[in-house]
XYZ file of C-alpha atoms in Angstrom:
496
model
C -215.661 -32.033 27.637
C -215.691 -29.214 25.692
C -217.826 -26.390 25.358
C -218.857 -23.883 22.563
C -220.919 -21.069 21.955
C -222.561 -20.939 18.461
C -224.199 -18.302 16.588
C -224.492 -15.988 19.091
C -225.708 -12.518 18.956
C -225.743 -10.146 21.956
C -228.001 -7.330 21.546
C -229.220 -4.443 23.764
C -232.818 -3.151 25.086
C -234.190 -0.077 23.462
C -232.013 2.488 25.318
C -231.681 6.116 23.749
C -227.802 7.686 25.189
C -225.048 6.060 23.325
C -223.558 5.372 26.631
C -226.095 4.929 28.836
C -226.025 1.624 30.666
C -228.664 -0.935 29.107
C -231.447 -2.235 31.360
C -231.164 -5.775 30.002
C -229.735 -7.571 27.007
C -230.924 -10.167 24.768
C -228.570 -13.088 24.596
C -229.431 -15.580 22.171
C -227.011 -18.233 20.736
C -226.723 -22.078 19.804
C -224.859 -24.597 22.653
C -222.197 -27.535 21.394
C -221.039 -29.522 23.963
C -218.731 -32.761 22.735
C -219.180 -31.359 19.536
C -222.942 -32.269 19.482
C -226.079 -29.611 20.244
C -227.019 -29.428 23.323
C -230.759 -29.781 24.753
C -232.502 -29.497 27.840
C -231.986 -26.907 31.127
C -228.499 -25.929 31.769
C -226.880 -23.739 34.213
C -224.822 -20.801 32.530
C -222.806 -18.124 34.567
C -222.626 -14.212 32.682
C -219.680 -12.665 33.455
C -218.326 -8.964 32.061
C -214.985 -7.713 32.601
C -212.934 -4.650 31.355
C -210.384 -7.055 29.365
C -209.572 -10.074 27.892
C -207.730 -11.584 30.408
C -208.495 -9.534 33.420
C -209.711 -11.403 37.023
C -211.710 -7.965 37.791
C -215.119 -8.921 37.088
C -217.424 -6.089 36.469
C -220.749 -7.597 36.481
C -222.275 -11.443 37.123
C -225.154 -13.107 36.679
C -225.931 -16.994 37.684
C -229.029 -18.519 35.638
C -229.343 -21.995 37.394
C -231.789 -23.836 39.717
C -235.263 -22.143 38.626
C -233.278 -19.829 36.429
C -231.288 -22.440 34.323
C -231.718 -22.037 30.468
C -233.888 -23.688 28.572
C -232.198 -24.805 25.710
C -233.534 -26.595 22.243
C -231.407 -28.412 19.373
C -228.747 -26.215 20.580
C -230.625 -22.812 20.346
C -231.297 -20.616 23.718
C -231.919 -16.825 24.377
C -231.628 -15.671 28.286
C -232.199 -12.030 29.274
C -229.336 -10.477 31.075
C -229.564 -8.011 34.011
C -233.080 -9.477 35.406
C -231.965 -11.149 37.954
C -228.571 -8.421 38.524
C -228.918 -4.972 37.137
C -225.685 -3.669 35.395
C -224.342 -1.219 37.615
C -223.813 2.514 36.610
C -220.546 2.544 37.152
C -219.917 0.870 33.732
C -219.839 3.018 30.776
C -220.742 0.688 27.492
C -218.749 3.429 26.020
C -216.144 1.320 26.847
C -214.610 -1.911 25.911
C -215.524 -4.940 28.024
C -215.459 -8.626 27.623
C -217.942 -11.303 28.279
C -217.391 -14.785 29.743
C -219.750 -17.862 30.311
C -219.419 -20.833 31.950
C -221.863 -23.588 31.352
C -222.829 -26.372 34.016
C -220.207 -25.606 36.432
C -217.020 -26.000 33.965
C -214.654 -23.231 34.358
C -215.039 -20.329 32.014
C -215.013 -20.999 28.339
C -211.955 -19.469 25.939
C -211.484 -16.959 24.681
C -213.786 -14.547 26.118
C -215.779 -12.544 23.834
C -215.637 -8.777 22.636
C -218.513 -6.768 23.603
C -219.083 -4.127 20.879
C -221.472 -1.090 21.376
C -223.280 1.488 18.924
C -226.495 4.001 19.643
C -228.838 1.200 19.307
C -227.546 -1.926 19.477
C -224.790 -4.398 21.803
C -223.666 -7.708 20.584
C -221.033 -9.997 20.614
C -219.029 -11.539 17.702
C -216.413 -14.303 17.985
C -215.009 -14.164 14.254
C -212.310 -13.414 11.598
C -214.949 -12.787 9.278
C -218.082 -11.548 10.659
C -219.312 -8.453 8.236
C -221.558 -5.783 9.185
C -222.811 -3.072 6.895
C -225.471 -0.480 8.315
C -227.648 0.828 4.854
C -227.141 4.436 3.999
C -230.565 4.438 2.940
C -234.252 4.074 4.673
C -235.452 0.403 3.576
C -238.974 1.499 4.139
C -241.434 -0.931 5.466
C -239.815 -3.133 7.962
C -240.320 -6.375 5.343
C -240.724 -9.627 6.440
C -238.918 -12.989 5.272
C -240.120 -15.989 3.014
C -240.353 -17.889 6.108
C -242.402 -16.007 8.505
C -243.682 -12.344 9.394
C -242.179 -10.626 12.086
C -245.062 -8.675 13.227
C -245.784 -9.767 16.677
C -243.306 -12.512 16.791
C -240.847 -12.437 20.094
C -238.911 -15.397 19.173
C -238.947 -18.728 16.024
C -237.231 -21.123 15.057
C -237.747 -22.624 11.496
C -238.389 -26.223 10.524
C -234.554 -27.340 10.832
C -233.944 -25.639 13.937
C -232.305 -22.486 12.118
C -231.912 -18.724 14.041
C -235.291 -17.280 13.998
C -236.955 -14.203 14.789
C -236.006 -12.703 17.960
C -238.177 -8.993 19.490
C -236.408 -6.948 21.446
C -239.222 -4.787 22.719
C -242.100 -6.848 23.712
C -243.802 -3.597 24.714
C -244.214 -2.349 21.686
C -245.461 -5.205 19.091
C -246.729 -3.451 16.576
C -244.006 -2.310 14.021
C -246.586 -0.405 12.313
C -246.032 2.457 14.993
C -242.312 2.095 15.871
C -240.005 3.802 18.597
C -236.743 4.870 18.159
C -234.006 2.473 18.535
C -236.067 -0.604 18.197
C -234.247 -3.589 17.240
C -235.756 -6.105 14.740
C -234.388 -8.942 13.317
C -235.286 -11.108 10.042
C -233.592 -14.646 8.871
C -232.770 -17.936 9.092
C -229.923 -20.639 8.918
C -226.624 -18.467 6.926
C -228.406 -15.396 6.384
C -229.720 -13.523 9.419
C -230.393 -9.332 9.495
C -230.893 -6.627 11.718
C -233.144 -3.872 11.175
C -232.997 -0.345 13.647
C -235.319 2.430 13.751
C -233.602 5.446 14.273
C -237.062 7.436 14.808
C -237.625 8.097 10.940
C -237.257 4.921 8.922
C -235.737 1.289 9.410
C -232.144 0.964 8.855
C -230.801 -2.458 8.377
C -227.576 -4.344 9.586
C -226.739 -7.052 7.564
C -224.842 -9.695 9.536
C -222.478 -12.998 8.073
C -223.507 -15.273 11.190
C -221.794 -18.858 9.528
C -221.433 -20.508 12.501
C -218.922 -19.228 14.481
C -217.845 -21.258 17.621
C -216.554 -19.507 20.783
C -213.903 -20.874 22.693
C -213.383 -23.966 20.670
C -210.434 -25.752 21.204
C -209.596 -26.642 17.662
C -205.568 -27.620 18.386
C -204.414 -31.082 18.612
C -202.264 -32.267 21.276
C -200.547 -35.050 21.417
C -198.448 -36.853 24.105
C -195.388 -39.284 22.588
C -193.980 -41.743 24.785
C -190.869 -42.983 23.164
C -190.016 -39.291 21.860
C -190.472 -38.295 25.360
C -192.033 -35.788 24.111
C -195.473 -33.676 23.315
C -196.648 -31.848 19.836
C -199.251 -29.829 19.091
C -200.629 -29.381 15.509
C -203.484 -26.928 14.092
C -205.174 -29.970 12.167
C -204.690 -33.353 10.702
C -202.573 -31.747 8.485
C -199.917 -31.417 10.692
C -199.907 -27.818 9.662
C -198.563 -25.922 12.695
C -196.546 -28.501 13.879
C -194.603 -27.443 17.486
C -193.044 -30.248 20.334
C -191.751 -29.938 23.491
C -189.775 -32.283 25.622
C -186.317 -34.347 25.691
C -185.759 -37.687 27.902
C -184.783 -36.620 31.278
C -186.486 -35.771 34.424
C -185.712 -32.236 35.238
C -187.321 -29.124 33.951
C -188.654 -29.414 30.212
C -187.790 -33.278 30.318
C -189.910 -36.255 30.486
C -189.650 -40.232 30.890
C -192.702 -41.719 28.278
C -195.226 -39.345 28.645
C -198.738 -40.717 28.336
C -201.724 -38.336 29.778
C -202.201 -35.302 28.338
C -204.849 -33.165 28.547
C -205.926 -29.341 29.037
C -207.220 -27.950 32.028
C -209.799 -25.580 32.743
C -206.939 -22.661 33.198
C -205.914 -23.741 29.434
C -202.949 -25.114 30.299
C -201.309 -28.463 29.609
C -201.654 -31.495 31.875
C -199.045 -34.220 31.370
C -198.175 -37.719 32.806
C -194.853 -38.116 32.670
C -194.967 -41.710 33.523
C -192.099 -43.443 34.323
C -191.091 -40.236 36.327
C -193.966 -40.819 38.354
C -195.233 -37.158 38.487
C -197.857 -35.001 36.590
C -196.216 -31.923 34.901
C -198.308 -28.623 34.074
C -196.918 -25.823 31.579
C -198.588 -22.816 30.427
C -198.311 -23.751 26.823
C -195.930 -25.069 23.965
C -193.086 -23.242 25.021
C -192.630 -24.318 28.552
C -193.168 -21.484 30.384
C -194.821 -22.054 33.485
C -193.434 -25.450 34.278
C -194.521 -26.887 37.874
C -194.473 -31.051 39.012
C -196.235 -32.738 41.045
C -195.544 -35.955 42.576
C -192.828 -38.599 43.033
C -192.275 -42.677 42.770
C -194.492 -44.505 45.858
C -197.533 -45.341 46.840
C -198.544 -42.707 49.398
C -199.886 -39.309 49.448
C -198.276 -37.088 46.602
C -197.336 -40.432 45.177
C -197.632 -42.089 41.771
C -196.561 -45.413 40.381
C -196.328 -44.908 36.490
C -199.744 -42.790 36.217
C -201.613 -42.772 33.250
C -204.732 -40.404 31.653
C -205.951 -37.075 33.243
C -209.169 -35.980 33.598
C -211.151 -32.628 34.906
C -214.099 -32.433 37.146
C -217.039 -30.422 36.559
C -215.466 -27.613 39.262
C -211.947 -28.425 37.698
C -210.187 -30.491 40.161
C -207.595 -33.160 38.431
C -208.270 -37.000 38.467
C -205.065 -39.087 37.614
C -205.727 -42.783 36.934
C -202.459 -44.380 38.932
C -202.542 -47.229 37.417
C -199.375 -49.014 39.173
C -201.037 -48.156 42.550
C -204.650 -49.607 41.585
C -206.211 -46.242 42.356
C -207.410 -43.267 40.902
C -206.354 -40.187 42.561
C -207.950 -36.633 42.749
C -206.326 -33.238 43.458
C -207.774 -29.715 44.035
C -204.521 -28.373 42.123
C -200.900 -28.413 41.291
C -200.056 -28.515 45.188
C -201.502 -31.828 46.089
C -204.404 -29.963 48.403
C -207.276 -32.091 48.758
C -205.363 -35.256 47.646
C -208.298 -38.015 47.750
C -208.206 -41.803 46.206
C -209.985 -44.479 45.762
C -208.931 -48.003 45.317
C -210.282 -51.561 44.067
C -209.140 -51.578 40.923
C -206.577 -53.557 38.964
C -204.566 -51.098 36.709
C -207.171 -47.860 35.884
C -205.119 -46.313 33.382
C -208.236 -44.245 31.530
C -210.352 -41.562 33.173
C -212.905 -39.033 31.879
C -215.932 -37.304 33.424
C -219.147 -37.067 31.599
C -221.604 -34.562 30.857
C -223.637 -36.248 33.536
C -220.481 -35.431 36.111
C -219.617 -39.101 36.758
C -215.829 -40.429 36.701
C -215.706 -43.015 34.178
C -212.734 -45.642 34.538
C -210.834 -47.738 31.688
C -209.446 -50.385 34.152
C -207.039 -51.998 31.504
C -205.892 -55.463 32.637
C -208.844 -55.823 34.154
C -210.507 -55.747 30.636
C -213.509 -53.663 32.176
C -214.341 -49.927 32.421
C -216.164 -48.599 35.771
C -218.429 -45.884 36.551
C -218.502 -43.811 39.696
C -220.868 -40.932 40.840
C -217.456 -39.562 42.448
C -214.118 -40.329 44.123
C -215.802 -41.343 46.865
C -216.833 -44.697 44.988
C -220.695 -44.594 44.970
C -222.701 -45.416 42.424
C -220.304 -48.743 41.698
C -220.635 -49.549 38.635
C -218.865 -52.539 36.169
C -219.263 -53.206 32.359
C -216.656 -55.648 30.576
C -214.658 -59.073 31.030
C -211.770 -60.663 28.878
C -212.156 -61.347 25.508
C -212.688 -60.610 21.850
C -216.319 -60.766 21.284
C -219.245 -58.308 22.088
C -219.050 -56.936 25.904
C -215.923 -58.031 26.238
C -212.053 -56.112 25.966
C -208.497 -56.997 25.792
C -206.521 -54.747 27.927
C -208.695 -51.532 27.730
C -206.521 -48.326 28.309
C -208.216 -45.352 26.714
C -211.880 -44.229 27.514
C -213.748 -41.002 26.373
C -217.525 -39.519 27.202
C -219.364 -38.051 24.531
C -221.998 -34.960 24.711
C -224.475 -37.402 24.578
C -223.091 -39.333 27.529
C -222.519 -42.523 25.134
C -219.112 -43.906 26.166
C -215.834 -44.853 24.101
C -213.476 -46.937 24.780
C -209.742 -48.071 23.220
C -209.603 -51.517 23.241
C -205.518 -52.226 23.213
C -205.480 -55.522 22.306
C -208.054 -56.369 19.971
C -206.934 -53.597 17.982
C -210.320 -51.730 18.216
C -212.282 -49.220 19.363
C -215.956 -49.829 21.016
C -218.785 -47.465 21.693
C -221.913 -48.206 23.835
C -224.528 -46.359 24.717
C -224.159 -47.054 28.973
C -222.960 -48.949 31.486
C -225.122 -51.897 30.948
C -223.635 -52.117 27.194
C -226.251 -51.495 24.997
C -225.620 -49.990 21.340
C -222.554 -51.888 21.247
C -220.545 -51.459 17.989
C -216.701 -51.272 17.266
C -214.247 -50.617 15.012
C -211.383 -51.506 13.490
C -208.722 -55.203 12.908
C -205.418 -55.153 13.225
C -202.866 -53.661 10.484
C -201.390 -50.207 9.425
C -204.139 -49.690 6.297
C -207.806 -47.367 6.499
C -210.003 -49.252 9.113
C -206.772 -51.079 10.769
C -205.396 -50.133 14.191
C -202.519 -51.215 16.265
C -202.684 -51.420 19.926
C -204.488 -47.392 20.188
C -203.908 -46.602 23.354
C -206.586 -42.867 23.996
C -209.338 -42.019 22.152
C -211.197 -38.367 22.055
C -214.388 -37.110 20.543
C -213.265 -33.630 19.601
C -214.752 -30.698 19.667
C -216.116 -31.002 15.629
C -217.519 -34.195 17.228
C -215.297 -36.937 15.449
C -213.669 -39.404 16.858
C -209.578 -39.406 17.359
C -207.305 -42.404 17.952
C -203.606 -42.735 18.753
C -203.312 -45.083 16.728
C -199.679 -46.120 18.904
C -197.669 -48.816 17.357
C -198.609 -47.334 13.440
C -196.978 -44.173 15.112
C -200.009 -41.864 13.701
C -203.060 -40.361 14.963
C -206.787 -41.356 13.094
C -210.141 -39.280 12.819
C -213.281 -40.724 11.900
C -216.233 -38.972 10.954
C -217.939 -41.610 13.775
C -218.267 -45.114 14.580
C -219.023 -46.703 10.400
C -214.897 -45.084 10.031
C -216.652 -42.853 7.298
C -213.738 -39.937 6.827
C -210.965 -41.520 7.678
C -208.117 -39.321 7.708
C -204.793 -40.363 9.388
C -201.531 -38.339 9.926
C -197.641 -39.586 11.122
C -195.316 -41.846 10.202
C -192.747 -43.442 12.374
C -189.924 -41.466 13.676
C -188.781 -38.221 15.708
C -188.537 -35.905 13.405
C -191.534 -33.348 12.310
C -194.330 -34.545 11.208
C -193.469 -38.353 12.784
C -194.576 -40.343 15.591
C -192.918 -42.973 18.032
C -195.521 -44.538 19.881
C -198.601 -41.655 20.316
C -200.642 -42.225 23.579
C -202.925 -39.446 24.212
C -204.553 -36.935 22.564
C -206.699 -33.871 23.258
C -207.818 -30.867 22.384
C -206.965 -26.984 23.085
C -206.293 -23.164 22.204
């Protein structure tokens, strides 16, 4: 599932050097997972390093268990450096970059630019972000037509819009400022900064459209009778790169049909009928490692299928030939664990909630599992065409909201319910190649905008929906091998 960081604003105590190490900072920001906002209490990791990509980590802070973050139609604001003071060896004179993980997932991407000036430190994700400090004194410090700001330490308006946020609770009254006091006015597109640099109120006008951090806005598609996968920036096709020829050495696959990208950012591939997951560092190859070979033993796949990540990043492989699911600590094979009892698992996700969801195709039912150890047993599904029931089920996603998608092969449909016992059922789609019509998808995805994706494989094209009515329909491909054409699309996902 993927994460993203909304809105956010970092900004610093009242300090008074332009250097000098802040006691805490205000983080405040909105929280999308699956595309949807996020509520309730969850567990979110500060990290600060002195690059982009370095593994040096300057500074940490964990805020889970009695710490965790409170968070409310997607808005939160934790205090940094409470619980770990920033240590005087870093100079914010510097540049540094800030990372967060959320619930255990590995570190979102990219990390963000920490910016500094005399009086305040934040953190922009953007192309387009503006600011613009006023050359003059704005006098009073005004309030907004929503609310005052006297007094106020945080709001949120009526839509759940940025509110007010005070960044000295010691000193409430803004009648009698200090210097380098930090107020803020706004809501929804059109948020401001005010600082008092000891004589007047000087504002900072900020464009804060929401801006997403670390979203993984690529497509990526694996292609099984191009042997091949391709990557475009939208359903466009704009940006269109592939990678792969029919073999099985290096840079060659046999009918790819996982694909996915792992918490390192890299791509995770099937490659089926060469019985053996492939990872690369991105579309050029680079990187290329294997794992795995024809069998039924350890380090063993027969024809595997979809990949999924655990919540601490370790791989599950549905080996469908083998009636097992399989998970791995890494590209090695280490901790190599499966569990068996099924018929032909082909799709596998994990959901918000942490469980290993399983699309056990000619089975016609999916499965839920509180791990690879099997407990928590759970079945939905038998054969057939009606409601609660699936024809050769390959494909299965987890939304943000933990509600459960499925690509129904055969009846030429997708299905959503709400859980495992199979209420909120609704599906979509008949057979044919027009708007509404699938043929035999075999993935599905909620993306990170929250829609709904579909290899839609024997039309050769991929399909977004806007959700489960097929309002938005957008399709791209056409059959062939060429750019900008399909031969059988199986997965799909989502990355950098």
């Amino acid at each position: 599932m993927k994460r993203a960081i909304c809105l956010a604003i970092t900004l610093m105590f009242v300090f008074t050097a332009f250097a000098e190490v802040p006691r805490e900072i205000n983080f405040q920001g909105k929280l999308v997972l699956g595309g949807s906002l996020a509520t309730g209490t969850h567990d979110m990791l500060f990290k600060i390093y002195d690059d982009e990509t370095s593994m040096i980590e300057l500074w940490s802070e964990n805020h889970n268990a009695t710490n965790a973050v409170e968070v409310t139609n997607g808005l939160f604001n934790v205090i940094l450096g409470q619980i770990t003071v920033f240590p005087p060896t870093m100079d914010f004179s510097e540049e540094y970059w800030i990372g967060i993980s959320v619930d255990g997932a590995p570190e979102m991407a990219p990390r963000y630019k920490l910016i500094t000036s005399p009086y305040a430190f934040r953190a922009i994700y953007s192309d387009t972000a503006t600011f613009a400090i006023s050359a003059t004194c704005s006098g009073d410090f005004i309030q907004n037509q929503n609310t005052t700001i006297q007094n106020a330490d945080f709001a949120i308006d009526g839509i759940g819009e940025v509110g007010i946020i005070h960044l000295n609770p010691g000193t409430p009254d803004v009648d009698t400022p200090e210097a380098g006091m930090i107020r803020a006015f706004g809501f929804g597109e059109e948020f401001g900064l005010y600082v008092y640099d000891g004589t007047c109120w000087r504002e900072i006008i900020i464009d804060t459209t929401c801006y997403e951090f670390g979203q993984f806005s690529k497509i990526y598609i694996s292609e099984r009778q191009n042997n091949r996968i391709v990557r475009i920036d939208d359903m466009t096709g704009a940006g269109w790169v592939s990678y792969g020829s029919l073999g099985s050495g290096v840079d060659e696959f046999n009918q790819p049909l996982g694909i996915a990208i792992g918490p390192d950012n890299k791509i995770y591939v099937n490659d089926q009928h060469n019985s053996r997951l492939v990872r690369i560092n991105d579309m050029t190859g680079t990187g290329w490692v294997s794992y795995g070979s024809n069998g039924s033993g350890i380090g063993q796949f027969h024809w595997p299928g979809h990949i999924a990540f655990t919540t601490t990043g370790k791989i599950i492989i549905g080996d469908g030939y083998n009636g097992r699911i399989v998970q791995i600590d890494n590209m090695t094979g280490t901790g190599w664990t499966s569990l068996g009892g099924f018929s032909q698992p082909e799709g596998v996700a994990v959901g918000p909630d942490g469980k290993i969801y399983i699309a056990d195709a000619s089975a016609d039912m999916i499965i839920r599992v509180d791990d690879i150890s099997g407990t928590g047993w759970v079945t939905f599904g038998s054969s057939g065409a009606g409601i609660g029931e699936f024809n050769y089920p390959p494909g299965i996603a987890v939304g943000s909201d933990n509600k459960i998608y499925i690509a129904d092969h055969n009846n030429n449909r997708i299905v959503r319910i709400d859980d495992m016992t199979g209420t909120g059922w609704v599906s979509y789609g008949t057979y044919g190649s027009g708007i509404g019509e699938l043929n035999n998808p075999q993935g599905i995805s909620v993306g990170p905008d929250g829609k709904i994706y579909i290899p839609d494989t024997n039309n050769n094209r991929i399909v977004r929906i806007d959700d489960m009515t097929g309002t938005g329909w957008v399709s791209f491909g056409t059959s062939g091998s060429g750019v900008g054409e399909f031969n059988q699309p199986m997965g799909i996902t989502f990355g950098p």
